[in-house]
Structure formats: structure tokens, C-alpha cells
Tab-separated table of C-alpha atoms and ligand atoms in Angstrom:
chain	number	residue	atom	x	y	z
A	159	MET	CA	-19.400	4.715	6.543
A	160	LYS	CA	-18.733	1.471	8.441
A	161	ASN	CA	-17.284	-1.226	6.138
A	162	ARG	CA	-17.842	0.977	3.052
A	163	SER	CA	-15.122	1.754	0.531
A	164	LEU	CA	-14.322	5.402	-0.197
A	165	VAL	CA	-13.805	5.589	-3.954
A	166	SER	CA	-15.398	8.922	-4.871
A	167	ILE	CA	-16.199	11.895	-2.648
A	168	THR	CA	-19.819	11.433	-3.758
A	169	ASP	CA	-19.827	8.180	-1.758
A	170	TYR	CA	-20.273	10.447	1.279
A	171	SER	CA	-23.350	12.562	1.967
A	172	ARG	CA	-23.125	16.107	3.284
A	173	ASP	CA	-23.801	14.834	6.810
A	174	GLU	CA	-21.152	12.121	6.510
A	175	ILE	CA	-18.597	14.697	5.360
A	176	LEU	CA	-19.439	16.924	8.329
A	177	LYS	CA	-19.124	13.906	10.633
A	178	ILE	CA	-15.582	13.229	9.325
A	179	LEU	CA	-14.620	16.888	9.834
A	180	SER	CA	-15.922	16.834	13.380
A	181	LEU	CA	-14.083	13.584	14.148
A	182	ALA	CA	-10.887	14.993	12.622
A	183	ALA	CA	-11.080	17.899	15.088
A	184	GLU	CA	-11.255	15.364	17.934
A	185	PHE	CA	-8.195	13.536	16.572
A	186	GLU	CA	-6.351	16.827	16.227
A	187	SER	CA	-6.808	17.406	19.955
A	188	LYS	CA	-5.728	13.821	20.731
A	189	PRO	CA	-3.823	12.235	17.794
A	190	SER	CA	-2.179	9.408	19.770
A	191	GLN	CA	-4.598	6.721	20.975
A	192	ASN	CA	-4.767	2.943	20.849
A	193	LEU	CA	-7.868	2.591	18.670
A	194	LEU	CA	-6.219	0.520	15.908
A	195	SER	CA	-4.483	-2.053	18.090
A	196	GLY	CA	-4.472	-5.369	16.181
A	197	LYS	CA	-5.572	-3.754	12.894
A	198	VAL	CA	-3.523	-3.887	9.691
A	199	VAL	CA	-3.807	-1.236	6.979
A	200	ALA	CA	-2.272	-1.927	3.545
A	201	THR	CA	-0.928	1.017	1.535
A	202	LEU	CA	-0.512	0.080	-2.142
A	203	PHE	CA	1.051	2.933	-4.100
A	204	PHE	CA	1.380	2.306	-7.835
A	205	GLU	CA	2.261	6.023	-8.256
A	206	PRO	CA	4.643	8.257	-6.266
A	207	SER	CA	3.434	10.014	-3.131
A	208	THR	CA	4.872	11.815	-0.124
A	209	ARG	CA	1.947	13.315	1.798
A	210	THR	CA	-0.844	10.863	1.138
A	211	ARG	CA	1.099	7.717	1.922
A	212	LEU	CA	3.075	9.077	4.843
A	213	SER	CA	0.106	10.820	6.457
A	214	PHE	CA	-1.939	7.615	6.174
A	215	GLU	CA	0.930	5.689	7.730
A	216	SER	CA	1.448	8.294	10.434
A	217	ALA	CA	-2.299	8.222	11.152
A	218	VAL	CA	-2.249	4.427	11.604
A	219	ASN	CA	0.974	4.370	13.631
A	220	ARG	CA	-0.287	7.061	16.008
A	221	LEU	CA	-3.420	4.983	16.634
A	222	GLY	CA	-1.468	1.821	17.442
A	223	GLY	CA	-2.152	-0.065	14.192
A	224	SER	CA	0.252	-1.684	11.717
A	225	VAL	CA	0.989	-0.835	8.084
A	226	ILE	CA	2.010	-3.164	5.249
A	227	GLY	CA	2.370	-2.349	1.568
A	228	PHE	CA	4.600	-1.108	-1.209
A	229	THR	CA	5.670	2.276	-2.495
A	230	ASP	CA	6.696	1.077	-5.914
A	231	SER	CA	4.869	-1.686	-7.766
A	232	SER	CA	8.172	-2.804	-9.334
A	233	SER	CA	8.989	-4.329	-5.939
A	234	SER	CA	5.740	-6.346	-5.978
A	235	SER	CA	4.636	-9.302	-8.114
A	236	VAL	CA	2.849	-6.835	-10.419
A	237	SER	CA	6.269	-6.617	-12.094
A	238	LYS	CA	5.950	-10.361	-12.906
A	239	GLY	CA	2.621	-9.758	-14.607
A	240	GLU	CA	0.210	-10.287	-11.721
A	241	SER	CA	-3.139	-8.588	-12.331
A	242	LEU	CA	-4.612	-5.822	-10.154
A	243	LYS	CA	-7.465	-8.194	-9.304
A	244	ASP	CA	-5.145	-10.927	-8.002
A	245	THR	CA	-3.037	-8.371	-6.117
A	246	ILE	CA	-6.079	-6.893	-4.379
A	247	LYS	CA	-7.606	-10.290	-3.546
A	248	THR	CA	-4.292	-11.370	-2.016
A	249	VAL	CA	-3.747	-8.187	0.006
A	250	SER	CA	-7.360	-8.431	1.246
A	251	ASN	CA	-6.261	-11.592	3.066
A	252	TYR	CA	-3.500	-9.733	4.876
A	253	SER	CA	-5.239	-6.517	5.925
A	254	ASP	CA	-8.374	-4.908	7.361
A	255	LEU	CA	-8.387	-1.982	4.929
A	256	ILE	CA	-6.575	-1.155	1.673
A	257	VAL	CA	-5.431	2.339	0.705
A	258	MET	CA	-4.532	2.429	-2.993
A	259	ARG	CA	-3.119	4.984	-5.429
A	260	HIS	CA	-3.070	3.969	-9.079
A	261	PRO	CA	-2.536	5.833	-12.378
A	262	LEU	CA	-5.679	4.460	-14.046
A	263	GLU	CA	-9.013	6.249	-13.666
A	264	GLY	CA	-11.567	3.781	-12.322
A	265	SER	CA	-8.931	1.501	-10.758
A	266	ALA	CA	-10.102	2.282	-7.207
A	267	LYS	CA	-13.690	1.404	-8.061
A	268	TYR	CA	-12.526	-1.839	-9.651
A	269	ALA	CA	-10.375	-2.673	-6.616
A	270	SER	CA	-13.333	-2.021	-4.299
A	271	GLU	CA	-15.399	-4.511	-6.305
A	272	VAL	CA	-12.872	-7.341	-6.021
A	273	ALA	CA	-11.589	-6.696	-2.482
A	274	SER	CA	-13.040	-8.427	0.561
A	275	VAL	CA	-12.073	-5.457	2.773
A	276	PRO	CA	-12.896	-1.744	2.271
A	277	VAL	CA	-10.755	0.178	-0.232
A	278	VAL	CA	-9.838	3.852	0.129
A	279	ASN	CA	-8.950	5.688	-3.051
A	280	ALA	CA	-5.685	7.602	-2.576
A	281	GLY	CA	-5.892	8.963	-6.136
A	282	ASP	CA	-6.886	7.249	-9.385
A	283	GLY	CA	-5.374	8.948	-12.422
A	284	ALA	CA	-6.967	12.333	-13.151
A	285	ASN	CA	-10.262	11.209	-11.632
A	286	GLN	CA	-10.630	11.598	-7.843
A	287	HIS	CA	-8.662	12.030	-4.608
A	288	PRO	CA	-11.417	11.950	-1.974
A	289	THR	CA	-9.262	11.835	1.174
A	290	GLN	CA	-7.397	14.932	-0.047
A	291	THR	CA	-10.777	16.594	-0.460
A	292	LEU	CA	-11.771	15.815	3.102
A	293	LEU	CA	-8.556	17.348	4.426
A	294	ASP	CA	-9.070	20.338	2.123
A	295	LEU	CA	-12.582	20.800	3.522
A	296	TYR	CA	-11.252	20.476	7.059
A	297	SER	CA	-8.648	23.146	6.281
A	298	ILE	CA	-11.293	25.426	4.770
A	299	GLN	CA	-13.648	24.987	7.716
A	300	LYS	CA	-10.858	25.543	10.222
A	301	THR	CA	-9.513	28.709	8.618
A	302	GLN	CA	-12.848	30.290	7.682
A	303	LYS	CA	-14.802	29.089	10.779
A	304	ASN	CA	-17.506	28.157	8.312
A	305	ILE	CA	-17.791	26.203	5.095
A	306	GLU	CA	-20.951	27.688	3.551
A	307	LYS	CA	-21.245	30.260	0.753
A	308	LEU	CA	-17.532	30.931	0.294
A	309	ASN	CA	-15.791	32.385	-2.759
A	310	ILE	CA	-13.490	29.593	-3.899
A	311	CYS	CA	-10.824	30.304	-6.510
A	312	LEU	CA	-9.501	27.100	-8.134
A	313	VAL	CA	-6.252	27.723	-9.987
A	314	GLY	CA	-3.897	25.827	-12.297
A	315	ASP	CA	-4.458	22.435	-13.866
A	316	LEU	CA	-8.223	22.153	-13.695
A	317	LYS	CA	-8.283	19.543	-16.452
A	318	TYR	CA	-6.053	16.836	-14.989
A	319	GLY	CA	-6.026	17.855	-11.308
A	320	ARG	CA	-7.952	15.140	-9.470
A	321	THR	CA	-7.938	17.106	-6.214
A	322	VAL	CA	-9.829	19.902	-7.970
A	323	HIS	CA	-12.448	17.513	-9.317
A	324	SER	CA	-13.154	15.924	-5.936
A	325	LEU	CA	-13.139	19.283	-4.128
A	326	LEU	CA	-15.551	20.885	-6.575
A	327	MET	CA	-18.067	18.089	-6.087
A	328	ALA	CA	-17.801	18.116	-2.290
A	329	LEU	CA	-17.992	21.906	-1.945
A	330	SER	CA	-21.148	21.890	-4.019
A	331	TYR	CA	-22.938	20.656	-0.872
A	332	PHE	CA	-22.075	24.039	0.688
A	333	LYS	CA	-23.272	26.600	-1.909
A	334	PRO	CA	-19.957	28.203	-2.945
A	335	VAL	CA	-19.232	30.544	-5.835
A	336	PHE	CA	-16.375	29.127	-7.928
A	337	TYR	CA	-13.767	31.192	-9.757
A	338	PHE	CA	-11.748	29.042	-12.159
A	339	VAL	CA	-8.322	30.243	-13.334
A	340	SER	CA	-6.323	28.211	-15.850
A	341	HIS	CA	-4.541	28.184	-19.177
A	342	SER	CA	-7.098	27.748	-21.956
A	343	SER	CA	-5.977	24.154	-22.569
A	344	LEU	CA	-6.353	23.192	-18.882
A	345	GLN	CA	-9.869	24.457	-18.204
A	346	ILE	CA	-12.282	22.610	-15.975
A	347	PRO	CA	-13.823	19.776	-18.065
A	348	ASN	CA	-17.350	20.229	-19.358
A	349	GLU	CA	-18.770	17.392	-17.268
A	350	TYR	CA	-18.007	19.438	-14.120
A	351	LYS	CA	-19.612	22.575	-15.579
A	352	ILE	CA	-22.717	20.541	-16.332
A	353	PHE	CA	-22.654	19.226	-12.742
A	354	LEU	CA	-22.445	22.797	-11.390
A	355	ARG	CA	-25.288	24.049	-13.589
A	356	GLU	CA	-27.461	21.113	-12.505
A	357	HIS	CA	-26.782	22.066	-8.876
A	358	SER	CA	-27.343	25.811	-9.518
A	359	ILE	CA	-23.796	26.677	-8.447
A	360	GLU	CA	-22.452	29.970	-9.822
A	361	PHE	CA	-19.038	29.905	-11.533
A	362	TYR	CA	-16.758	32.242	-13.488
A	363	GLU	CA	-13.690	31.518	-15.641
A	364	SER	CA	-10.554	33.477	-16.486
A	365	ALA	CA	-6.945	32.937	-17.552
A	366	GLU	CA	-5.820	35.767	-15.228
A	367	LEU	CA	-5.400	35.035	-11.513
A	368	ARG	CA	-5.400	38.731	-10.507
A	369	GLU	CA	-8.933	39.077	-11.826
A	370	PHE	CA	-10.424	36.911	-9.068
A	371	LEU	CA	-7.918	37.014	-6.214
A	372	SER	CA	-9.437	40.119	-4.588
A	373	VAL	CA	-12.805	38.414	-3.972
A	374	ALA	CA	-11.495	34.991	-2.914
A	375	ASP	CA	-11.880	33.514	0.582
A	376	ILE	CA	-9.859	30.498	-0.530
A	377	ALA	CA	-7.330	30.350	-3.385
A	378	TYR	CA	-6.659	26.681	-4.124
A	379	ILE	CA	-3.547	26.532	-6.303
A	380	THR	CA	-2.541	23.360	-8.149
A	381	ARG	CA	0.496	22.268	-10.114
A	382	VAL	CA	0.305	21.420	-13.806
A	383	GLN	CA	0.204	17.601	-13.804
A	384	ARG	CA	3.168	16.875	-16.068
A	385	GLU	CA	2.714	13.100	-15.765
A	386	ARG	CA	-0.735	13.278	-17.444
A	387	PHE	CA	0.546	14.917	-20.676
A	388	SER	CA	1.198	12.663	-23.669
A	389	GLU	CA	2.991	15.554	-25.445
A	390	PRO	CA	5.884	17.216	-23.485
A	391	MET	CA	5.590	20.452	-25.512
A	392	GLU	CA	2.026	20.904	-24.298
A	393	TYR	CA	3.313	20.805	-20.706
A	394	GLU	CA	6.015	23.374	-21.534
A	395	LYS	CA	3.389	25.723	-22.991
A	396	THR	CA	1.200	25.643	-19.892
A	397	LYS	CA	3.543	25.238	-16.921
A	398	ASN	CA	4.043	28.979	-16.285
A	399	ALA	CA	0.508	30.129	-17.035
A	400	CYS	CA	-0.742	30.658	-13.461
A	401	ILE	CA	1.817	31.614	-10.822
A	402	LEU	CA	0.962	33.168	-7.458
A	403	ARG	CA	3.600	35.686	-6.328
A	404	GLY	CA	3.881	37.429	-2.956
A	405	GLU	CA	3.047	40.907	-4.281
A	406	MET	CA	-0.262	39.597	-5.656
A	407	LEU	CA	-1.552	39.166	-2.081
A	408	GLU	CA	-1.854	42.949	-1.644
A	409	ASN	CA	-5.493	44.063	-1.706
A	410	THR	CA	-6.803	40.561	-1.020
A	411	LYS	CA	-9.349	39.805	1.706
A	412	SER	CA	-8.012	39.561	5.268
A	413	ASN	CA	-9.497	36.068	5.637
A	414	LEU	CA	-7.953	34.775	2.385
A	415	LYS	CA	-6.060	31.519	2.792
A	416	ILE	CA	-3.839	29.974	0.124
A	417	LEU	CA	-4.260	26.214	-0.127
A	418	HIS	CA	-2.331	23.773	-2.314
A	419	PRO	CA	-2.540	19.963	-2.183
A	420	LEU	CA	1.240	19.889	-2.836
A	421	PRO	CA	3.728	18.977	-4.205
A	422	ARG	CA	4.510	22.457	-5.472
A	423	VAL	CA	6.700	22.985	-8.524
A	424	ASN	CA	6.746	26.691	-9.495
A	425	GLU	CA	3.110	27.792	-9.196
A	426	ILE	CA	3.544	29.503	-5.799
A	427	THR	CA	6.733	31.509	-5.391
A	428	THR	CA	8.516	30.830	-2.117
A	429	ASP	CA	8.053	34.422	-0.852
A	430	VAL	CA	4.353	33.537	-0.378
A	431	ASP	CA	5.400	30.974	2.269
A	432	ASN	CA	6.117	33.831	4.718
A	433	SER	CA	2.616	35.271	4.424
A	434	GLU	CA	0.060	34.529	7.138
A	435	LYS	CA	-2.274	33.754	4.232
A	436	ALA	CA	-0.177	30.716	3.227
A	437	TYR	CA	-1.749	27.607	4.735
A	438	TYR	CA	-0.499	24.698	2.584
A	439	PHE	CA	1.945	23.122	5.019
A	440	THR	CA	-0.603	23.139	7.850
A	441	GLN	CA	-3.101	21.763	5.326
A	442	ALA	CA	-0.764	18.783	4.793
A	443	LEU	CA	-0.554	18.265	8.572
A	444	ASN	CA	-4.358	18.209	8.755
A	445	GLY	CA	-4.188	15.109	6.520
A	446	VAL	CA	-3.120	12.998	9.500
A	447	PHE	CA	-6.188	13.873	11.604
A	448	VAL	CA	-8.617	13.574	8.705
A	449	ARG	CA	-7.204	10.185	7.687
A	450	GLN	CA	-7.469	9.009	11.291
A	451	ALA	CA	-11.149	9.971	11.141
A	452	ILE	CA	-11.657	8.150	7.819
A	453	ILE	CA	-9.926	4.908	8.864
A	454	THR	CA	-11.615	4.626	12.252
A	455	SER	CA	-15.029	5.425	10.741
A	456	ILE	CA	-14.672	2.748	8.060
A	457	LEU	CA	-13.454	0.192	10.590
A	458	GLY	CA	-16.377	1.059	12.870
A	459	LEU	CA	-14.193	2.070	15.794
A	460	VAL	CA	-15.706	5.505	16.543
B	20	CP	N1	-1.472	15.903	-2.120
B	20	CP	C1	-0.933	14.729	-2.495
B	20	CP	O1	-1.633	13.817	-3.000
B	20	CP	O2	0.414	14.656	-2.316
B	20	CP	P1	1.322	13.381	-2.596
B	20	CP	O3	1.288	13.142	-4.097
B	20	CP	O4	2.670	13.724	-2.083
B	20	CP	O5	0.684	12.213	-1.894
């Protein structure tokens, strides 16, 4: 992992993923240390974010490092027409590691090719969100005491949801059974079904959440990604298709945990928040420890 960019979750082997999860547990027991003293991490967010940016920044601050960057590219020289390449080459001179979110699929890979420091993909369009996946895996392992052979129900926008795409690929190292629930126009793309068949991973599809909820160990709910739709009416047609309500948790497994990468819009009703099966806010907290593990591994400090 040392000095390597993290662009796609497939950049990490099964053993490397397990190493990050183990390190994250160590950071959870001791989140404030001085490991990043003298190090500068740049956070370049060309798209909005609450959790990813702030948990990265919290992770760095708690380890004694410094953060530079922007939260809105209109406040950078990109607004004057500067290219992504020139921006990344410049920021490489000011930092030891770049964390970047960008609306274009493939932008993180491109940035990693032109940067002189490692680049961490904080989400590139509908493609990948590998650090979210690592915190999702950490949350799964922590709540289930195990990560192998689980029944994983992926719900919502399976077409545009980058967290779903990264998570599916990473979990495939651990022999899950997948249950996909979505509106017919937001089904998991074919390329991922081909990937699952090639890896002999069982999967089932439905438009009805109740059909699979009773067998799930993990229900991973996602919002419909309004910003990815070119046609607003298409969003309107799909936005209420899969909603988890409190009463639907009756007759579910005792170990079921509800995960969501957040932000939530309407796809989990707020009465679910009171259930001991709701885990999404703790999941967001886990992002700090997992990102501490990622940064210190890449910088070769652990
Ligand atoms: N989960 C996630 O990526 O959240 P933000 O968009 O708030 O960073």
C-alpha cells in the first residue's frame, strides 16, 4: 500500500483490505496520536460532501497532520479554466497525499497518473468510492463479527450508486450472497452481473424490499442519485420505489444491521433510527478510523 494511489477498491487485495480493517480497529481504540506530524494532506472536492471530506480532515487532524484544499472548485483556479492536470501537478507540490472527489468517472485514475504524490479517490462520478467501501466493510465486520458468507441486500440506486459498485467488488472476496432491490430502471449494471458470474457469486433481484429483508444479515440502503439523472422526470419516477419503514423490520434476523452511506433523503423513514438494527450513523463515525488506517498505510507510517 505504501506510496500507492487508491483509485479502485480492486487496487487492494483481500489481505490488504483485511490489514486496513485491522489497523482501523487499532485507531478506533486510540484515534489521537502524532503519526502525521509534518505531513500535509490535500482534500480537493469538485463535488459536495459532508462525511467523506470531514472524516478525512478529522482523521488527519487527530493524527497531528495538516489539511489544505477546497470544497468548491469555483473558489480555485479551475474556475479560470485551469485543467485538472495542472491543478493536480500544482497541488502535488504542496502536499504528501491528495484526496479527490470529482464528478467524472475515471478522473481519479487520471489524477493518479499525473500526480507526483499518491491520490485517494473520494468518489469519481458513478464509478467508485473505495474509502467508503473500506468503512462499510469495517462496519460489516464489526457488527457481524465476521465478514464471510453473509446475505447482503443492496437496495436503491444500484445503477448510479458508486458505493454499491465498490462494495460489491470488495465483498466478492468474502463469498456473500447478494440480494439486489431496485426500481427496474436502476438495476445493477450488467458489467457487475458478469463480474459476479465470473466469480461464482450467487445473486437474486427484485423490485420488492420485503421479499429479501427476512434473510438479510446486512441491508445496505442507498439514495437515488438525483445528480446523475439527465432527465428530472426519470428521477421523480424512481425516487419513492424502495423505502425502508420501521414496521418492515419485524420478522427480520436478530443480527440484521441497516447500513447507508448517507446522505439520506427519504429512503429510510426516521422511525428506523430508533431501532437497534440502525447502524448508519455509527458507520459514518467508523469512516474516521478507516481513513486514518488508509492515510498512514499509504504514507508508510504504520
Ligand atoms: N457517504 C458519502 O460519500 O457521504 P458524503 O457525500 O457526505 O461525503
